């Protein structure tokens, strides 16, 4: 292909750059266009008419609207699919295929489906394939393979994109005459204005519909240069306002990013979508919307055909005729559906050009040549009811048929904003009747079709927005009133015995499909949509919804208003997942000791967002993990170990009401906790279910330091803030989780180690079990707490996070003489299990109450109030129906393994489940916790657990704790002899 | 092509009658009034007529048939719940679903795809095992599977999810299915209509008249109707109805959102769920990826969409399927989920004589549509709870006999 036959001589305002020829491939063939061309414009310029295949019948399709939602032509570039060819710019090396063909566009092996259309009435798939049932999977595979459009690319890369948070005083959606004048009016009052327009260039209808009109072109240039020069206006082309969300939060989408715009005022000046007429053959390549042809002519200097017929119902059709004539296209006739036709200077100019106008006529049918493309039409007189007088029909040959019968507002964002729309008879379209605060509509979307009125309406909206912003205090003019005939035909829809009169091009729906849906009872707009799928295709009904409403209204003999519309949901155009996703944000939290752990070959485990060492030395693959864990356990029991507990939630609660606040939040007593002491902080929800536990240490009368579990600390904090506000107590909660590094030094020698680093008295007398103190540890101010989670003498040391590594190193150094061993969460789990301490979330579930966990002792039932108290009173009276019990099993490598979540079975029924189970090196047997019936909780009796492979194993019930029942070790009174 | 389709080519006129009539006006009285023509209300009407011969029934619908959550849900049907009560109940529903297309002579596209719930952590894996154990005990196909098995079923999946939160295993439920949601409502509607039930669309119940603790009728925007029995099957509108009879329930309304991509040729055959990544996805028979996430974390009686929903969902979907970066999201929407504290429904009689509740369906009620119809019709006809719904009575919130489905419901649907 060397020459470009359909390309017109250069014209002012064209969007192509003739100095840059671009070569690309479509369906294996090489094409050339110019930089600035879209795929569609370049293909049409090269003389192609058939550009795609339809969704269901695989019919040949060409340009319909070229209005950025022309899904007649969707292509695949090998990396991406379902790309709208009317927006995709050509670029060197592009290799494109039409989507949804089998074996290419021309030879598409599915094209025979078109001939079977009669077998496939609306909703046919509901009516068959289900009998017999066993055959359905067979049919389903076939149906699924026919559905769908493009094909995924399994090896396409993950694309990360930036995102932007944006703000402006006024967001104007649409850079047509209305939007530009609105923006100027607002900006002139001092507002910061952003204009978003999906097209590559600004100007809207001034770049197609009005582009042949000298005066309009002058207006365009004036507006654009004023906008360009205005420092308050940021004009963003190639940017779609994809969705409107609460409080003027608008998703702006361009090729690169999603911008989230919070706008003070939103002016919707998004114009209209031109609508097709419905007649036999209205989808043949060569039949297109008038504005589509004008886009080709004015933006891309492409002449899509030689001889045209125009199906008209408004004055836009006459401007179109003049544009065609000026481009050297023969206009065979204008068939004007209106009996009165067009009058006035415009009509006179058209007649003067020698164009024959047939008033009160319509297109009865369009014909195809042997290539399946438009070759002619039958025009005949038609009544307002759509009856053709076929006796007076006339065949006219043509290769272009333009539909200029009306528009429907691009009101998608207005609907999303909650605008109430009314059907205005004067313009035969929906217009905003009640707008939400801070949202404005202007121009054609507002029912204003006259160019000069659009300028005025834009200015009105710009002033109204300025007024609302307090930037303007003058008058806001009235909205201009529509004069003259309606630009929109009330019913451009014509029956035909052979059908193929398409209402929905995306979904291949013909007039009879919608009528049949009505016949079957789907005769309200929502049901019709759902049954017929009208409006559900990729263009979301931009070409079909209004005609569907008209068809239904007429069928039911009711008004358009009474018929209503379907809901317009985001997105305006489909938005790529990559833009919504942006850069993947998966926060990962590390304690200040993380580097040390890494250097010590820790294997990490995710605990919520946090990374915690699971076990150390795991890089040494010669030693089984299990052995490493057991080594850590033994070190803590025999000597001393150190664990990073910095991920615990840490909340500083201060204020005169701090104690009172905790009394209400937690189940225990706090007012009487002495300074320098701590107590268990157990939380329940209103229904008495255990939700979290931690400790609450009192450092002063009005200061508590509370811990929460790693994964729930965020929720705990949120909940606390909620209740603080509701109760109006005088206290504050500060999230100190990240402020402190925290480590637990545990084991018989822990006091020896700590004593080397602090001069504080840490003897039992001044820091007994349950005691807390502030002290200097390794030269750093620290909070010390004597805790016993692992069942040994132990100290929790909290220091400012930045000193964490230094203190940790010092502790490790001081512990060297005792063979101190860092330990991870795996060892900790075994240690606490040996001590019989349940973990909330692991050993409890969404219904567990404290009585079932044997934690009734932690409830101060007699205090005036705490969350969950009322429920717990009832539950206490009723008594626990299951209890958490300890059990043990002999270590037997051959026996079926018991795992967490295996069920406890009694008389064939489920009575509970195993919540924790592990081999205890200290006790040399397998120990665990399980829910059992209260009657089963008898030490030395047996319960049945359904183990791996469904094998029932007998476990021995044991009294808790398994280890050190007299708490001598954590009290620090166990003898050190045997271990040293 | 099945021969059944030939009749459409043979006859000149479209050979199909109305699926449901359009009754002119409300009668003065009905034996039973059902509020809500979602799947549940219509199924109740269908079985009342079919199994109990109770046909003097009106289903009153403020909007249109199936326009509530029935038409908004992501259509996952499964029975791998956590409690024996739940498993028994949903299993009956799955059994009914399998025969429904044939019963209705309407193809519901009931498609058994297999349902994977991913575990990304040890504790999740443990919960999966718990469910599998309970399920197997109850005779449900349900097992914990390893990474290889998942990869075989879905070769496209990045099991490492981009490196953070790798999938460790999954709960696999072979009978897990999807279906055409609207068609379920239409099938029940047509069946009920054919048996004499009246379905009144665009008819809103504005009040319920109770005298001496007994229901005597309902007020509507089209006038008063006498009846001794009212079934509320209004999902996200439940609090507004219970308020009419002065009944307190712990039901709260939270938005639940969903979205679909543009249509794609079939590639995803299974249903995948990750509670950790807050995403679940299946591919519809039209080729769209149907996706959802967790509940919005606040009460709101509205069906507005939010941008953060698709933002976070897209991010997590791409963690699983990075190659979908250029695939586009077509449409998003929301429904109002009627949530209960224990993620189990509230069903059966109430302290008000003649007022029956079918509610608390939250994010999981589509799969229960058939069994709800069966059990509610039994309950209304006999004025006694069907045994399958006994655990779901409203009184359990006073007696502390909660059902505890939280671990199996939420994002799993
Ligand atoms: C996004 C989303 C995804 C979901 N995904 C799943 C899933 O995958 N699997 C699953 O099992 N469940 C899912 N669910 C839950 C499921 O959709 C619902 O639980 C189920 O559809 C409820 O059906 P229903 O018939 O009870 O209610 P609805 O279908 O909501 O019907 C209630 C009807 O009552 C009408 N009504 C209300 N008030 C009045 C009144 N005063 N007068 C007259 N009529 C009234 C409403 O208009 C509505 O049509 C999902 C829900 C949502 C929102």
PDB file of C-alpha atoms and ligand atoms in Angstrom, chain B residues 34-42 60-78 81 203-206 233-238 240-241 244 255-258 280 333-338 358-369 412-413, ligand 1:
ATOM      1  CA  UNK B  34     -44.522 -12.066  51.116  1.00  0.00           C
ATOM      2  CA  UNK B  35     -42.509  -8.852  51.147  1.00  0.00           C
ATOM      3  CA  UNK B  36     -39.726  -8.861  48.590  1.00  0.00           C
ATOM      4  CA  UNK B  37     -39.549 -10.531  45.173  1.00  0.00           C
ATOM      5  CA  UNK B  38     -35.940 -11.528  45.484  1.00  0.00           C
ATOM      6  CA  UNK B  39     -34.960 -15.144  45.133  1.00  0.00           C
ATOM      7  CA  UNK B  40     -35.978 -15.879  48.699  1.00  0.00           C
ATOM      8  CA  UNK B  41     -39.436 -14.359  48.586  1.00  0.00           C
ATOM      9  CA  UNK B  42     -40.228 -15.971  45.261  1.00  0.00           C
ATOM     10  CA  UNK B  60     -45.027  -7.485  46.977  1.00  0.00           C
ATOM     11  CA  UNK B  61     -41.958  -5.917  45.482  1.00  0.00           C
ATOM     12  CA  UNK B  62     -41.092  -2.229  45.676  1.00  0.00           C
ATOM     13  CA  UNK B  63     -38.877  -2.429  42.587  1.00  0.00           C
ATOM     14  CA  UNK B  64     -38.692  -5.277  40.147  1.00  0.00           C
ATOM     15  CA  UNK B  65     -38.220  -9.032  40.365  1.00  0.00           C
ATOM     16  CA  UNK B  66     -34.722  -9.909  41.504  1.00  0.00           C
ATOM     17  CA  UNK B  67     -33.634  -6.275  41.682  1.00  0.00           C
ATOM     18  CA  UNK B  68     -32.256  -6.460  45.211  1.00  0.00           C
ATOM     19  CA  UNK B  69     -29.241  -8.492  46.240  1.00  0.00           C
ATOM     20  CA  UNK B  70     -30.450 -11.389  44.136  1.00  0.00           C
ATOM     21  CA  UNK B  71     -29.491  -9.439  41.037  1.00  0.00           C
ATOM     22  CA  UNK B  72     -26.309  -8.008  42.506  1.00  0.00           C
ATOM     23  CA  UNK B  73     -24.532 -10.975  43.943  1.00  0.00           C
ATOM     24  CA  UNK B  74     -21.553 -12.884  42.672  1.00  0.00           C
ATOM     25  CA  UNK B  75     -23.507 -16.152  42.610  1.00  0.00           C
ATOM     26  CA  UNK B  76     -21.217 -18.483  44.500  1.00  0.00           C
ATOM     27  CA  UNK B  77     -22.965 -21.616  45.702  1.00  0.00           C
ATOM     28  CA  UNK B  78     -21.232 -23.970  48.132  1.00  0.00           C
ATOM     29  CA  UNK B  81     -19.368 -24.110  56.045  1.00  0.00           C
ATOM     30  CA  UNK B 203     -45.580  -2.120  45.128  1.00  0.00           C
ATOM     31  CA  UNK B 204     -43.978  -1.050  48.367  1.00  0.00           C
ATOM     32  CA  UNK B 205     -44.998  -2.167  51.815  1.00  0.00           C
ATOM     33  CA  UNK B 206     -45.130   0.943  53.959  1.00  0.00           C
ATOM     34  CA  UNK B 233     -37.703 -11.600  52.702  1.00  0.00           C
ATOM     35  CA  UNK B 234     -36.143  -8.210  52.106  1.00  0.00           C
ATOM     36  CA  UNK B 235     -32.450  -8.787  52.867  1.00  0.00           C
ATOM     37  CA  UNK B 236     -30.878  -5.296  53.038  1.00  0.00           C
ATOM     38  CA  UNK B 237     -34.190  -3.704  53.980  1.00  0.00           C
ATOM     39  CA  UNK B 238     -34.857  -5.925  56.991  1.00  0.00           C
ATOM     40  CA  UNK B 240     -36.982  -1.061  57.994  1.00  0.00           C
ATOM     41  CA  UNK B 241     -39.517  -3.898  58.059  1.00  0.00           C
ATOM     42  CA  UNK B 244     -42.752  -1.593  61.411  1.00  0.00           C
ATOM     43  CA  UNK B 255     -22.497  -2.270  51.841  1.00  0.00           C
ATOM     44  CA  UNK B 256     -20.984  -5.098  49.861  1.00  0.00           C
ATOM     45  CA  UNK B 257     -19.474  -4.278  46.497  1.00  0.00           C
ATOM     46  CA  UNK B 258     -18.603  -6.166  43.344  1.00  0.00           C
ATOM     47  CA  UNK B 280     -12.564 -13.583  45.117  1.00  0.00           C
ATOM     48  CA  UNK B 333     -21.943  -1.852  41.924  1.00  0.00           C
ATOM     49  CA  UNK B 334     -22.974  -2.460  45.513  1.00  0.00           C
ATOM     50  CA  UNK B 335     -25.681  -4.150  47.524  1.00  0.00           C
ATOM     51  CA  UNK B 336     -26.816  -3.785  51.107  1.00  0.00           C
ATOM     52  CA  UNK B 337     -25.854  -6.793  53.160  1.00  0.00           C
ATOM     53  CA  UNK B 338     -27.968  -7.647  56.207  1.00  0.00           C
ATOM     54  CA  UNK B 358     -36.185 -14.732  56.388  1.00  0.00           C
ATOM     55  CA  UNK B 359     -33.227 -12.433  56.949  1.00  0.00           C
ATOM     56  CA  UNK B 360     -29.652 -12.014  58.006  1.00  0.00           C
ATOM     57  CA  UNK B 361     -28.411 -13.143  54.623  1.00  0.00           C
ATOM     58  CA  UNK B 362     -25.513 -10.797  54.526  1.00  0.00           C
ATOM     59  CA  UNK B 363     -22.994 -11.806  51.941  1.00  0.00           C
ATOM     60  CA  UNK B 364     -23.989 -15.447  51.645  1.00  0.00           C
ATOM     61  CA  UNK B 365     -27.722 -15.774  50.952  1.00  0.00           C
ATOM     62  CA  UNK B 366     -27.849 -16.498  47.245  1.00  0.00           C
ATOM     63  CA  UNK B 367     -26.713 -20.058  47.744  1.00  0.00           C
ATOM     64  CA  UNK B 368     -29.446 -20.556  50.305  1.00  0.00           C
ATOM     65  CA  UNK B 369     -32.290 -19.464  48.048  1.00  0.00           C
ATOM     66  CA  UNK B 412     -15.927 -16.596  51.150  1.00  0.00           C
ATOM     67  CA  UNK B 413     -19.552 -16.009  50.210  1.00  0.00           C
TER      68      UNK B 413
HETATM   69  C1  LIG C   1     -22.154  -7.763  45.974  1.00  0.00           C
HETATM   70  C2  LIG C   1     -22.784  -8.963  46.598  1.00  0.00           C
HETATM   71  C3  LIG C   1     -22.213 -10.215  46.376  1.00  0.00           C
HETATM   72  C4  LIG C   1     -22.791 -11.345  46.931  1.00  0.00           C
HETATM   73  N1  LIG C   1     -22.261 -12.561  46.639  1.00  0.00           N
HETATM   74  C5  LIG C   1     -22.861 -13.686  47.076  1.00  0.00           C
HETATM   75  C6  LIG C   1     -22.373 -14.964  46.683  1.00  0.00           C
HETATM   76  O1  LIG C   1     -21.409 -15.061  45.932  1.00  0.00           O
HETATM   77  N2  LIG C   1     -23.000 -16.072  47.148  1.00  0.00           N
HETATM   78  C7  LIG C   1     -24.066 -15.986  47.980  1.00  0.00           C
HETATM   79  O2  LIG C   1     -24.595 -17.022  48.388  1.00  0.00           O
HETATM   80  N3  LIG C   1     -24.584 -14.781  48.359  1.00  0.00           N
HETATM   81  C8  LIG C   1     -23.996 -13.634  47.917  1.00  0.00           C
HETATM   82  N4  LIG C   1     -24.501 -12.411  48.290  1.00  0.00           N
HETATM   83  C9  LIG C   1     -25.663 -12.345  49.192  1.00  0.00           C
HETATM   84  C10 LIG C   1     -26.963 -12.569  48.427  1.00  0.00           C
HETATM   85  O3  LIG C   1     -26.999 -11.763  47.289  1.00  0.00           O
HETATM   86  C11 LIG C   1     -28.177 -12.238  49.252  1.00  0.00           C
HETATM   87  O4  LIG C   1     -28.042 -12.756  50.532  1.00  0.00           O
HETATM   88  C12 LIG C   1     -29.425 -12.815  48.640  1.00  0.00           C
HETATM   89  O5  LIG C   1     -29.522 -12.481  47.298  1.00  0.00           O
HETATM   90  C13 LIG C   1     -30.645 -12.342  49.372  1.00  0.00           C
HETATM   91  O6  LIG C   1     -31.787 -12.656  48.604  1.00  0.00           O
HETATM   92  P1  LIG C   1     -33.199 -12.154  49.048  1.00  0.00           P
HETATM   93  O7  LIG C   1     -34.151 -12.692  48.089  1.00  0.00           O
HETATM   94  O8  LIG C   1     -33.385 -12.458  50.472  1.00  0.00           O
HETATM   95  O9  LIG C   1     -33.077 -10.572  48.986  1.00  0.00           O
HETATM   96  P2  LIG C   1     -33.112  -9.549  47.766  1.00  0.00           P
HETATM   97  O10 LIG C   1     -32.744 -10.180  46.509  1.00  0.00           O
HETATM   98  O11 LIG C   1     -32.341  -8.368  48.198  1.00  0.00           O
HETATM   99  O12 LIG C   1     -34.626  -9.213  47.671  1.00  0.00           O
HETATM  100  C14 LIG C   1     -35.281  -8.397  48.602  1.00  0.00           C
HETATM  101  C15 LIG C   1     -36.310  -7.608  47.855  1.00  0.00           C
HETATM  102  O13 LIG C   1     -37.162  -6.983  48.795  1.00  0.00           O
HETATM  103  C16 LIG C   1     -37.602  -5.773  48.225  1.00  0.00           C
HETATM  104  N5  LIG C   1     -38.135  -4.924  49.287  1.00  0.00           N
HETATM  105  C17 LIG C   1     -37.455  -4.383  50.314  1.00  0.00           C
HETATM  106  N6  LIG C   1     -38.280  -3.626  51.066  1.00  0.00           N
HETATM  107  C18 LIG C   1     -39.499  -3.705  50.533  1.00  0.00           C
HETATM  108  C19 LIG C   1     -40.769  -3.144  50.874  1.00  0.00           C
HETATM  109  N7  LIG C   1     -40.916  -2.350  51.938  1.00  0.00           N
HETATM  110  N8  LIG C   1     -41.821  -3.430  50.079  1.00  0.00           N
HETATM  111  C20 LIG C   1     -41.660  -4.232  48.989  1.00  0.00           C
HETATM  112  N9  LIG C   1     -40.504  -4.771  48.634  1.00  0.00           N
HETATM  113  C21 LIG C   1     -39.416  -4.525  49.396  1.00  0.00           C
HETATM  114  C22 LIG C   1     -36.360  -5.256  47.560  1.00  0.00           C
HETATM  115  O14 LIG C   1     -36.654  -4.312  46.569  1.00  0.00           O
HETATM  116  C23 LIG C   1     -35.723  -6.518  47.005  1.00  0.00           C
HETATM  117  O15 LIG C   1     -36.049  -6.753  45.666  1.00  0.00           O
HETATM  118  C24 LIG C   1     -23.943 -11.240  47.766  1.00  0.00           C
HETATM  119  C25 LIG C   1     -24.493  -9.987  48.002  1.00  0.00           C
HETATM  120  C26 LIG C   1     -23.936  -8.858  47.420  1.00  0.00           C
HETATM  121  C27 LIG C   1     -24.570  -7.532  47.682  1.00  0.00           C
END
